[in-house]
mmCIF file with all atom_site columns, C-alpha atoms in Angstrom:
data_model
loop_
_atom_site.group_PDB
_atom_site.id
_atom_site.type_symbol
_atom_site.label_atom_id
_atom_site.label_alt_id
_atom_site.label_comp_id
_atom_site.label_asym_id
_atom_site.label_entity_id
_atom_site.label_seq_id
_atom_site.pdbx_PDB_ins_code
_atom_site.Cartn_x
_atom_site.Cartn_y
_atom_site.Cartn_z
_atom_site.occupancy
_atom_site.B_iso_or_equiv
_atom_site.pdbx_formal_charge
_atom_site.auth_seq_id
_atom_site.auth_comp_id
_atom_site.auth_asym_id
_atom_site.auth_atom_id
_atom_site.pdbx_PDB_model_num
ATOM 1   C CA . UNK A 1 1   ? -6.172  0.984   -24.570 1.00 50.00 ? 238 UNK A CA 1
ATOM 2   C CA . UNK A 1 2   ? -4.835  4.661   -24.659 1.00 64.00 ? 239 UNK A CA 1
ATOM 3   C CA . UNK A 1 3   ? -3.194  3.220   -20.843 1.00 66.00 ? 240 UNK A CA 1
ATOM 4   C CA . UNK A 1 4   ? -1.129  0.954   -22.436 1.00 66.00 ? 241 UNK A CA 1
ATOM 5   C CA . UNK A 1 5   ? -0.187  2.644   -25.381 1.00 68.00 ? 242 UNK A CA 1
ATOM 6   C CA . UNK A 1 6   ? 1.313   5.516   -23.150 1.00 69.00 ? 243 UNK A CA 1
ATOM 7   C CA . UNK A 1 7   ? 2.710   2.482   -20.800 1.00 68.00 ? 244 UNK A CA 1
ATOM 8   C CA . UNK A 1 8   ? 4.629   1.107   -24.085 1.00 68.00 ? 245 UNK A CA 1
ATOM 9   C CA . UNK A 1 9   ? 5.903   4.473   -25.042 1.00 71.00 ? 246 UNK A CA 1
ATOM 10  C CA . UNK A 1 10  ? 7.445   5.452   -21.359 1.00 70.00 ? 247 UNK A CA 1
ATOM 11  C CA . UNK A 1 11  ? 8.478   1.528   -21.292 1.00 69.00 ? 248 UNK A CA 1
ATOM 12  C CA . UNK A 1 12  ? 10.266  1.710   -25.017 1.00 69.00 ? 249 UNK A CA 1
ATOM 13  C CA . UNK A 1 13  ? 11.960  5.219   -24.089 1.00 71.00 ? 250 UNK A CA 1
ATOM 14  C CA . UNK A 1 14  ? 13.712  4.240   -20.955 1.00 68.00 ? 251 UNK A CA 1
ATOM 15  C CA . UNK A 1 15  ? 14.892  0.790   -22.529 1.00 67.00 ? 252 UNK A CA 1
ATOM 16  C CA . UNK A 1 16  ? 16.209  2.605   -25.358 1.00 67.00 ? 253 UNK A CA 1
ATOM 17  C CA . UNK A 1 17  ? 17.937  5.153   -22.672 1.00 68.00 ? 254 UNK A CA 1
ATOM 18  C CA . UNK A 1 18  ? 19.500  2.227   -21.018 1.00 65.00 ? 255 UNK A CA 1
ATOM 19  C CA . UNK A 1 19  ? 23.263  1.337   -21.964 1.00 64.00 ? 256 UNK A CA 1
ATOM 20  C CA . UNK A 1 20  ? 24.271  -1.630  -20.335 1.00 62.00 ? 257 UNK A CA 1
ATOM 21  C CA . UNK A 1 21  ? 26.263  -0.167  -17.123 1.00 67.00 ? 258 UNK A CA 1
ATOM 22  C CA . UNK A 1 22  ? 23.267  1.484   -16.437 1.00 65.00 ? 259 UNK A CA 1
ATOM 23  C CA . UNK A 1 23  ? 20.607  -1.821  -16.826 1.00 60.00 ? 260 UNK A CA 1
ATOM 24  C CA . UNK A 1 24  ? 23.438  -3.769  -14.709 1.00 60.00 ? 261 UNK A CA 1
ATOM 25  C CA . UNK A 1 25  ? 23.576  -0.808  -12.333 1.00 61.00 ? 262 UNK A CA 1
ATOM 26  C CA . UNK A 1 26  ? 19.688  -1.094  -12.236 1.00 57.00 ? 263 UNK A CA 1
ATOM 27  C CA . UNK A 1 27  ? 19.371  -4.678  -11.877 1.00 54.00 ? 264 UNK A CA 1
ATOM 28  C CA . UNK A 1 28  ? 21.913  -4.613  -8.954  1.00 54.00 ? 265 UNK A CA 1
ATOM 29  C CA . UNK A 1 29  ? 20.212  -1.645  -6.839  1.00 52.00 ? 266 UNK A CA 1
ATOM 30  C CA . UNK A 1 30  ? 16.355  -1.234  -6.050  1.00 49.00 ? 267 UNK A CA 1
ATOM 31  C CA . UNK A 1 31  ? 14.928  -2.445  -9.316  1.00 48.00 ? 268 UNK A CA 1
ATOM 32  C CA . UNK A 1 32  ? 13.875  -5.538  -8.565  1.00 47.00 ? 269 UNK A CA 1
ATOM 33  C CA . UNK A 1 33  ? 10.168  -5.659  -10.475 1.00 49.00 ? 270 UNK A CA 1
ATOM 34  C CA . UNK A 1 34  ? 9.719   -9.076  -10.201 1.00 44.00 ? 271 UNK A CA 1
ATOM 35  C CA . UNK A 1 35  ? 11.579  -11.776 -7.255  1.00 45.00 ? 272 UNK A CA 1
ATOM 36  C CA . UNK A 1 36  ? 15.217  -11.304 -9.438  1.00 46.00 ? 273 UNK A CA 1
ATOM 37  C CA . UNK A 1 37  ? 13.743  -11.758 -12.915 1.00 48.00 ? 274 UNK A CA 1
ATOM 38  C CA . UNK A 1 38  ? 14.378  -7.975  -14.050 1.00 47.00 ? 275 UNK A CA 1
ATOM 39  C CA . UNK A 1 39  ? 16.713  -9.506  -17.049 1.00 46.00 ? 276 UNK A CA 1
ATOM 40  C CA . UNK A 1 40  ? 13.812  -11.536 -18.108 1.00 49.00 ? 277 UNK A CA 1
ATOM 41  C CA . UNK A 1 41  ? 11.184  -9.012  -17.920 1.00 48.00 ? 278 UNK A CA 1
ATOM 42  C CA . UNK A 1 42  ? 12.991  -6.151  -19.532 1.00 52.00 ? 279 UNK A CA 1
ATOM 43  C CA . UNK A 1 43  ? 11.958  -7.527  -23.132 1.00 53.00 ? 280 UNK A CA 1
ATOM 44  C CA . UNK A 1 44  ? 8.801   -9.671  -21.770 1.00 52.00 ? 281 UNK A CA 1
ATOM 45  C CA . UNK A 1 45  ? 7.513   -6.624  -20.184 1.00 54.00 ? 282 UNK A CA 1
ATOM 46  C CA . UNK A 1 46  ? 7.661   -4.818  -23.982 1.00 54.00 ? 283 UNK A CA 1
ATOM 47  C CA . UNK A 1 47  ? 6.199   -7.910  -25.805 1.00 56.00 ? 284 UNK A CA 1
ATOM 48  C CA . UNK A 1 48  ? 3.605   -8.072  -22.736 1.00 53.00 ? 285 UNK A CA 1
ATOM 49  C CA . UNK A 1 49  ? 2.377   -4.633  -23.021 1.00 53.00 ? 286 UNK A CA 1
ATOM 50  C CA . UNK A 1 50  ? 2.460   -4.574  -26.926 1.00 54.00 ? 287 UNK A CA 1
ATOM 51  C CA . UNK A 1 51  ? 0.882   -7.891  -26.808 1.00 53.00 ? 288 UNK A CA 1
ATOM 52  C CA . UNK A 1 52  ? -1.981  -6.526  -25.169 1.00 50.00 ? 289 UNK A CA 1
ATOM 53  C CA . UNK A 1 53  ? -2.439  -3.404  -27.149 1.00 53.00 ? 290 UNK A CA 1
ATOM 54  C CA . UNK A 1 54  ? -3.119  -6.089  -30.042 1.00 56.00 ? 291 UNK A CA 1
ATOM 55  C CA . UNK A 1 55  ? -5.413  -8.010  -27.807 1.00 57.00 ? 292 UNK A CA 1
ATOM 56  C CA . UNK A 1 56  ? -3.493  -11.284 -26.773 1.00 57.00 ? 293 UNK A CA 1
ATOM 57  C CA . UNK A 1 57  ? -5.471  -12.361 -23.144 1.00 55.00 ? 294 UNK A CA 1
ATOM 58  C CA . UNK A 1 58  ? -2.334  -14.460 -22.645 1.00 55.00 ? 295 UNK A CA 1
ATOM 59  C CA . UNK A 1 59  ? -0.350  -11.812 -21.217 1.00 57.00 ? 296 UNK A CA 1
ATOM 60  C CA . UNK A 1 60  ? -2.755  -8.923  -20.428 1.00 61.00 ? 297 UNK A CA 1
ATOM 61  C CA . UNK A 1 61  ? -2.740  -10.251 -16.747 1.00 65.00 ? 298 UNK A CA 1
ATOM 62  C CA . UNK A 1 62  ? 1.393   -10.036 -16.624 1.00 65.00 ? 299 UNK A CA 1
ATOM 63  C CA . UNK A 1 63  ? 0.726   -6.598  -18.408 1.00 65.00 ? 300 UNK A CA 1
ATOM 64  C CA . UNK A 1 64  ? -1.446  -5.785  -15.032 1.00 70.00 ? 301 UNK A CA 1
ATOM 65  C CA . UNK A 1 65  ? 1.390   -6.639  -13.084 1.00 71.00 ? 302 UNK A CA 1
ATOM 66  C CA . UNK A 1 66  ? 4.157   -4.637  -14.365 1.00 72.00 ? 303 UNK A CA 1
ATOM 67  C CA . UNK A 1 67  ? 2.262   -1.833  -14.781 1.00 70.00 ? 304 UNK A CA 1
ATOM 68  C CA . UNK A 1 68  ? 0.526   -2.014  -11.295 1.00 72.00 ? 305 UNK A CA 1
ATOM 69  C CA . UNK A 1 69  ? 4.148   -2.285  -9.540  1.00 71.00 ? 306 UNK A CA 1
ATOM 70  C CA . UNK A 1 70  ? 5.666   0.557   -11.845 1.00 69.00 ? 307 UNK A CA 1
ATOM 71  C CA . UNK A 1 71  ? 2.606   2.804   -10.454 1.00 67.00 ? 308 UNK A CA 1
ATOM 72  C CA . UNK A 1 72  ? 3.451   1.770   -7.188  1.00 69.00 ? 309 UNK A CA 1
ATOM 73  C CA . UNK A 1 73  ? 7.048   2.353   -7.460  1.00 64.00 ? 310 UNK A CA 1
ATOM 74  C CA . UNK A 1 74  ? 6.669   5.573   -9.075  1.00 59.00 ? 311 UNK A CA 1
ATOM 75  C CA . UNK A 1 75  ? 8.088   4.601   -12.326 1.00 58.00 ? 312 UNK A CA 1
ATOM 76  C CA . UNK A 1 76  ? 4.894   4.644   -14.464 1.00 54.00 ? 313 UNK A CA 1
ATOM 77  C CA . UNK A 1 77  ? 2.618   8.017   -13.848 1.00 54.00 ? 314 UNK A CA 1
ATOM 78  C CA . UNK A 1 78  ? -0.605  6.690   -16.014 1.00 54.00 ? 315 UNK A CA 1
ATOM 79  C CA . UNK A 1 79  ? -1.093  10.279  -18.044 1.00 53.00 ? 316 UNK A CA 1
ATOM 80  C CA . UNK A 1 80  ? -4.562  11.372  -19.309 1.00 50.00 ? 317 UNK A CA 1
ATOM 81  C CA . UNK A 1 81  ? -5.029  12.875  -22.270 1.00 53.00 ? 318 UNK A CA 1
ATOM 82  C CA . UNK A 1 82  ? -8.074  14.682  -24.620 1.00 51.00 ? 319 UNK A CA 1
ATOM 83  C CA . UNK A 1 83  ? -9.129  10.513  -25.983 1.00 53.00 ? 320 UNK A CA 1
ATOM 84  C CA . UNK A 1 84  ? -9.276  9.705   -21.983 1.00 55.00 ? 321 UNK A CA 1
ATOM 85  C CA . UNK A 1 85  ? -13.317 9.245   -20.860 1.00 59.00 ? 322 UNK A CA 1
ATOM 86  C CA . UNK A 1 86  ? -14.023 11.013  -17.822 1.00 61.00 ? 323 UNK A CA 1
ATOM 87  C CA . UNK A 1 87  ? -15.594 8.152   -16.760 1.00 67.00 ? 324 UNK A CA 1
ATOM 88  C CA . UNK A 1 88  ? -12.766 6.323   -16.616 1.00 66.00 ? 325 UNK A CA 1
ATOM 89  C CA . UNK A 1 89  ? -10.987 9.237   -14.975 1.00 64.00 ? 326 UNK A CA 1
ATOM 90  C CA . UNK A 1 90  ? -13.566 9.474   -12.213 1.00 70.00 ? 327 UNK A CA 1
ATOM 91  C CA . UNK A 1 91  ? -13.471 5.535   -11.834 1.00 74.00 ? 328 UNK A CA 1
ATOM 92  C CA . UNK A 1 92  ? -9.957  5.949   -11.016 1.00 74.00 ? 329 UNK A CA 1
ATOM 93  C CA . UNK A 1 93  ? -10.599 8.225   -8.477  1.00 74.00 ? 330 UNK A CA 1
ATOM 94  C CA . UNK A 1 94  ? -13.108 6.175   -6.698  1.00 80.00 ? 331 UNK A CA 1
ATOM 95  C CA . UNK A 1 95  ? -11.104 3.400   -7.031  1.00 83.00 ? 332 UNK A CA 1
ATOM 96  C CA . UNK A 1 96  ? -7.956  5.284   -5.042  1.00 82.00 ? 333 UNK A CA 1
ATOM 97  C CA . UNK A 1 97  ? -11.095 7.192   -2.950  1.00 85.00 ? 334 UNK A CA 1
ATOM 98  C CA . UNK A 1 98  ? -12.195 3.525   -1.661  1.00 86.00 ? 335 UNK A CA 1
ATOM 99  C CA . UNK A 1 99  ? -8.842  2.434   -0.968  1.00 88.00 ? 336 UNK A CA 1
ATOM 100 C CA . UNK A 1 100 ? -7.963  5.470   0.950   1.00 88.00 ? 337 UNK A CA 1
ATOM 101 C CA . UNK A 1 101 ? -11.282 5.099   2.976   1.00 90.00 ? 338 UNK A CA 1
ATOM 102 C CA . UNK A 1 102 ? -10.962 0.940   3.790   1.00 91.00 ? 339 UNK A CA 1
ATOM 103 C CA . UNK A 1 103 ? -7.415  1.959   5.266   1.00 91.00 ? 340 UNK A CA 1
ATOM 104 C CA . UNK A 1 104 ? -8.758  4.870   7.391   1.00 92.00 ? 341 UNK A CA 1
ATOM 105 C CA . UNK A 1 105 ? -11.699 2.475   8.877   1.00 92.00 ? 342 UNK A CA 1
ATOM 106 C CA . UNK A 1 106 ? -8.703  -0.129  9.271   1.00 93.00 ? 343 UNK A CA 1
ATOM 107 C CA . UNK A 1 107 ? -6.923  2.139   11.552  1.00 93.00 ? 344 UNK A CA 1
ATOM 108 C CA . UNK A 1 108 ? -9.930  3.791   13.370  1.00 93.00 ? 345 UNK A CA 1
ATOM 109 C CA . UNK A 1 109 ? -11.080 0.076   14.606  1.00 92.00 ? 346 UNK A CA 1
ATOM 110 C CA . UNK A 1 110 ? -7.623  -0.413  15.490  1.00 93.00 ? 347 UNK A CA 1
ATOM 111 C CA . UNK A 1 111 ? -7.797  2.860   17.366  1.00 93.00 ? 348 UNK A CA 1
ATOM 112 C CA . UNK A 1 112 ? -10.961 1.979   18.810  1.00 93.00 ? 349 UNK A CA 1
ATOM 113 C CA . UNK A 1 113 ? -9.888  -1.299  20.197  1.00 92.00 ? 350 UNK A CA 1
ATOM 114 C CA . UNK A 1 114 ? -6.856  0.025   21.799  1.00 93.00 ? 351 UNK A CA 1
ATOM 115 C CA . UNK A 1 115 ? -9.173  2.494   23.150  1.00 93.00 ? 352 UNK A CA 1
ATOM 116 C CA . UNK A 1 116 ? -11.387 0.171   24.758  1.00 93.00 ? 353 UNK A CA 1
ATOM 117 C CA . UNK A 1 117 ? -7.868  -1.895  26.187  1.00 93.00 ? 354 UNK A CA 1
ATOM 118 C CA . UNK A 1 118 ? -6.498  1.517   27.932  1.00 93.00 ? 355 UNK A CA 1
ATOM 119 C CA . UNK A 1 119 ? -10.675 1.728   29.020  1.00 93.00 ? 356 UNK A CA 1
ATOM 120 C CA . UNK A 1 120 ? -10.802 -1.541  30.678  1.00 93.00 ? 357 UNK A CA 1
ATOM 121 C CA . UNK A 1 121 ? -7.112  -0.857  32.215  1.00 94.00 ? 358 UNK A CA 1
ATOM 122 C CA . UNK A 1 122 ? -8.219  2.396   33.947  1.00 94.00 ? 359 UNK A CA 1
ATOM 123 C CA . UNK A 1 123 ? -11.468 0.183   35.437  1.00 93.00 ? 360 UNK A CA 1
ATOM 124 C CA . UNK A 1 124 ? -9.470  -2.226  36.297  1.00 93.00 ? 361 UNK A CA 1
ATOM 125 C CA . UNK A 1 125 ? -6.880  0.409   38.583  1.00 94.00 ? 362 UNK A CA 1
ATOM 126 C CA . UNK A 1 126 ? -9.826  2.760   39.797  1.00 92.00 ? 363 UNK A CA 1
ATOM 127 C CA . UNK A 1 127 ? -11.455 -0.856  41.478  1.00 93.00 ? 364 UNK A CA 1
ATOM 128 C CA . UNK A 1 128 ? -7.707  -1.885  42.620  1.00 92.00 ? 365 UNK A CA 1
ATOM 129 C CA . UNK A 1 129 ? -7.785  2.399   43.580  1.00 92.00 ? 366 UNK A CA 1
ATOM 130 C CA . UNK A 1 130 ? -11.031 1.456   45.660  1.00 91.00 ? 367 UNK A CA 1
ATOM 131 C CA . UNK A 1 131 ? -10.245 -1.449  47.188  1.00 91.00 ? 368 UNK A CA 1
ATOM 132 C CA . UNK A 1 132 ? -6.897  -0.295  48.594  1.00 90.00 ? 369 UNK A CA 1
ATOM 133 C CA . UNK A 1 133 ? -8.912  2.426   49.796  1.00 89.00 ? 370 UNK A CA 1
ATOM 134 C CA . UNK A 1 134 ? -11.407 0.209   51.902  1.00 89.00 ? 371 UNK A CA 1
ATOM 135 C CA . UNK A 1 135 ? -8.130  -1.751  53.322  1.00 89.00 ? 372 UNK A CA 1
ATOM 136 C CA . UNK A 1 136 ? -6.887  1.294   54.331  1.00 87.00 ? 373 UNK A CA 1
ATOM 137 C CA . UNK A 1 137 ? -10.121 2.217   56.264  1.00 87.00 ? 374 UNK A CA 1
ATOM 138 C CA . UNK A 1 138 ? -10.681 -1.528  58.497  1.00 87.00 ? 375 UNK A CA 1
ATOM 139 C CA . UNK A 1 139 ? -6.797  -1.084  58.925  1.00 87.00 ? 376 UNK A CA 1
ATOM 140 C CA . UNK A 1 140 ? -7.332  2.695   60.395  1.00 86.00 ? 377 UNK A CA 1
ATOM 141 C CA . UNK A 1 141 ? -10.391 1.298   62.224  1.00 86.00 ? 378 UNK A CA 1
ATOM 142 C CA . UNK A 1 142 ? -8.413  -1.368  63.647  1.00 87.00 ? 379 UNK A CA 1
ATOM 143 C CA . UNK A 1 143 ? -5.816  0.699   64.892  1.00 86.00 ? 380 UNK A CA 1
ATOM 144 C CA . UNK A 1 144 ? -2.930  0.171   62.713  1.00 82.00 ? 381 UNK A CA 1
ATOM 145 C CA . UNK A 1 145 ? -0.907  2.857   61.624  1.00 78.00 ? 382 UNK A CA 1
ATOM 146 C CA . UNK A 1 146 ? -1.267  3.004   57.463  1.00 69.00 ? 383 UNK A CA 1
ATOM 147 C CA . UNK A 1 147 ? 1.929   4.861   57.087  1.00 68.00 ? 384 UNK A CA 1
#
């Protein structure tokens, strides 16, 4: 609740800051929150996060949405205050925490397997190494000059 009252303050301040050079301007460069519809959403996104202050399912999942890619885009920094549990602030953590940890065992078995591909490479010269090796000896043995 106390999230998206703060996300409907920071939303209402910058729409009221907005003139409409600068919303054109905005719509034109890298503010692009949703596929084009940035006209749209300016007011939906308003009545979407007021909407689900006062409870109306309806829109709380596009309320997830736009406030998920303003995070993401840097445009929304969720801000705890003294009403904020510090359960919720730990869940947060762990949430980000897991995230962070899923992408670091991503790369390490991507690591490992291109470990195990250079691995199987450097078998695969050191028994070329060996044979070329043995050649070398029958040809020496038969005579034949190796160089």
């Amino acid at each position: 609740m106390d999230r998206a009252l703060i996300a409907v303050d920071k939303l209402n301040a910058w729409y009221q800051s907005q003139d409409r050079d600068s919303v054109q301007s905005y719509i034109k460069a890298d503010g692009d929150l949703n596929k084009g519809n940035v006209a749209r959403d300016a007011g939906f996104g308003r009545k979407a996060l007021t909407d689900s202050v006062n409870g109306n399912p309806r829109l709380q999942a596009r309320y997830e949405e736009i406030v998920s890619e303003m995070q993401e885009k840097k445009w929304l920094l969720v801000e705890f205050n003294d009403t904020t549990s510090r359960e919720h602030i730990n869940d947060i953590a762990s949430e980000a925490i897991q995230k962070e940890l899923e992408k670091t065992r991503r790369h390490i078995a991507e690591l490992e397997s291109k470990l195990a591909k250079a691995n199987a490479k450097i078998a695969q010269i050191e028994l070329q190494f060996s044979q070329l090796s043995e050649m070398r000896e029958v040809m020496i043995e038969l005579g034949f000059p190796t160089r």
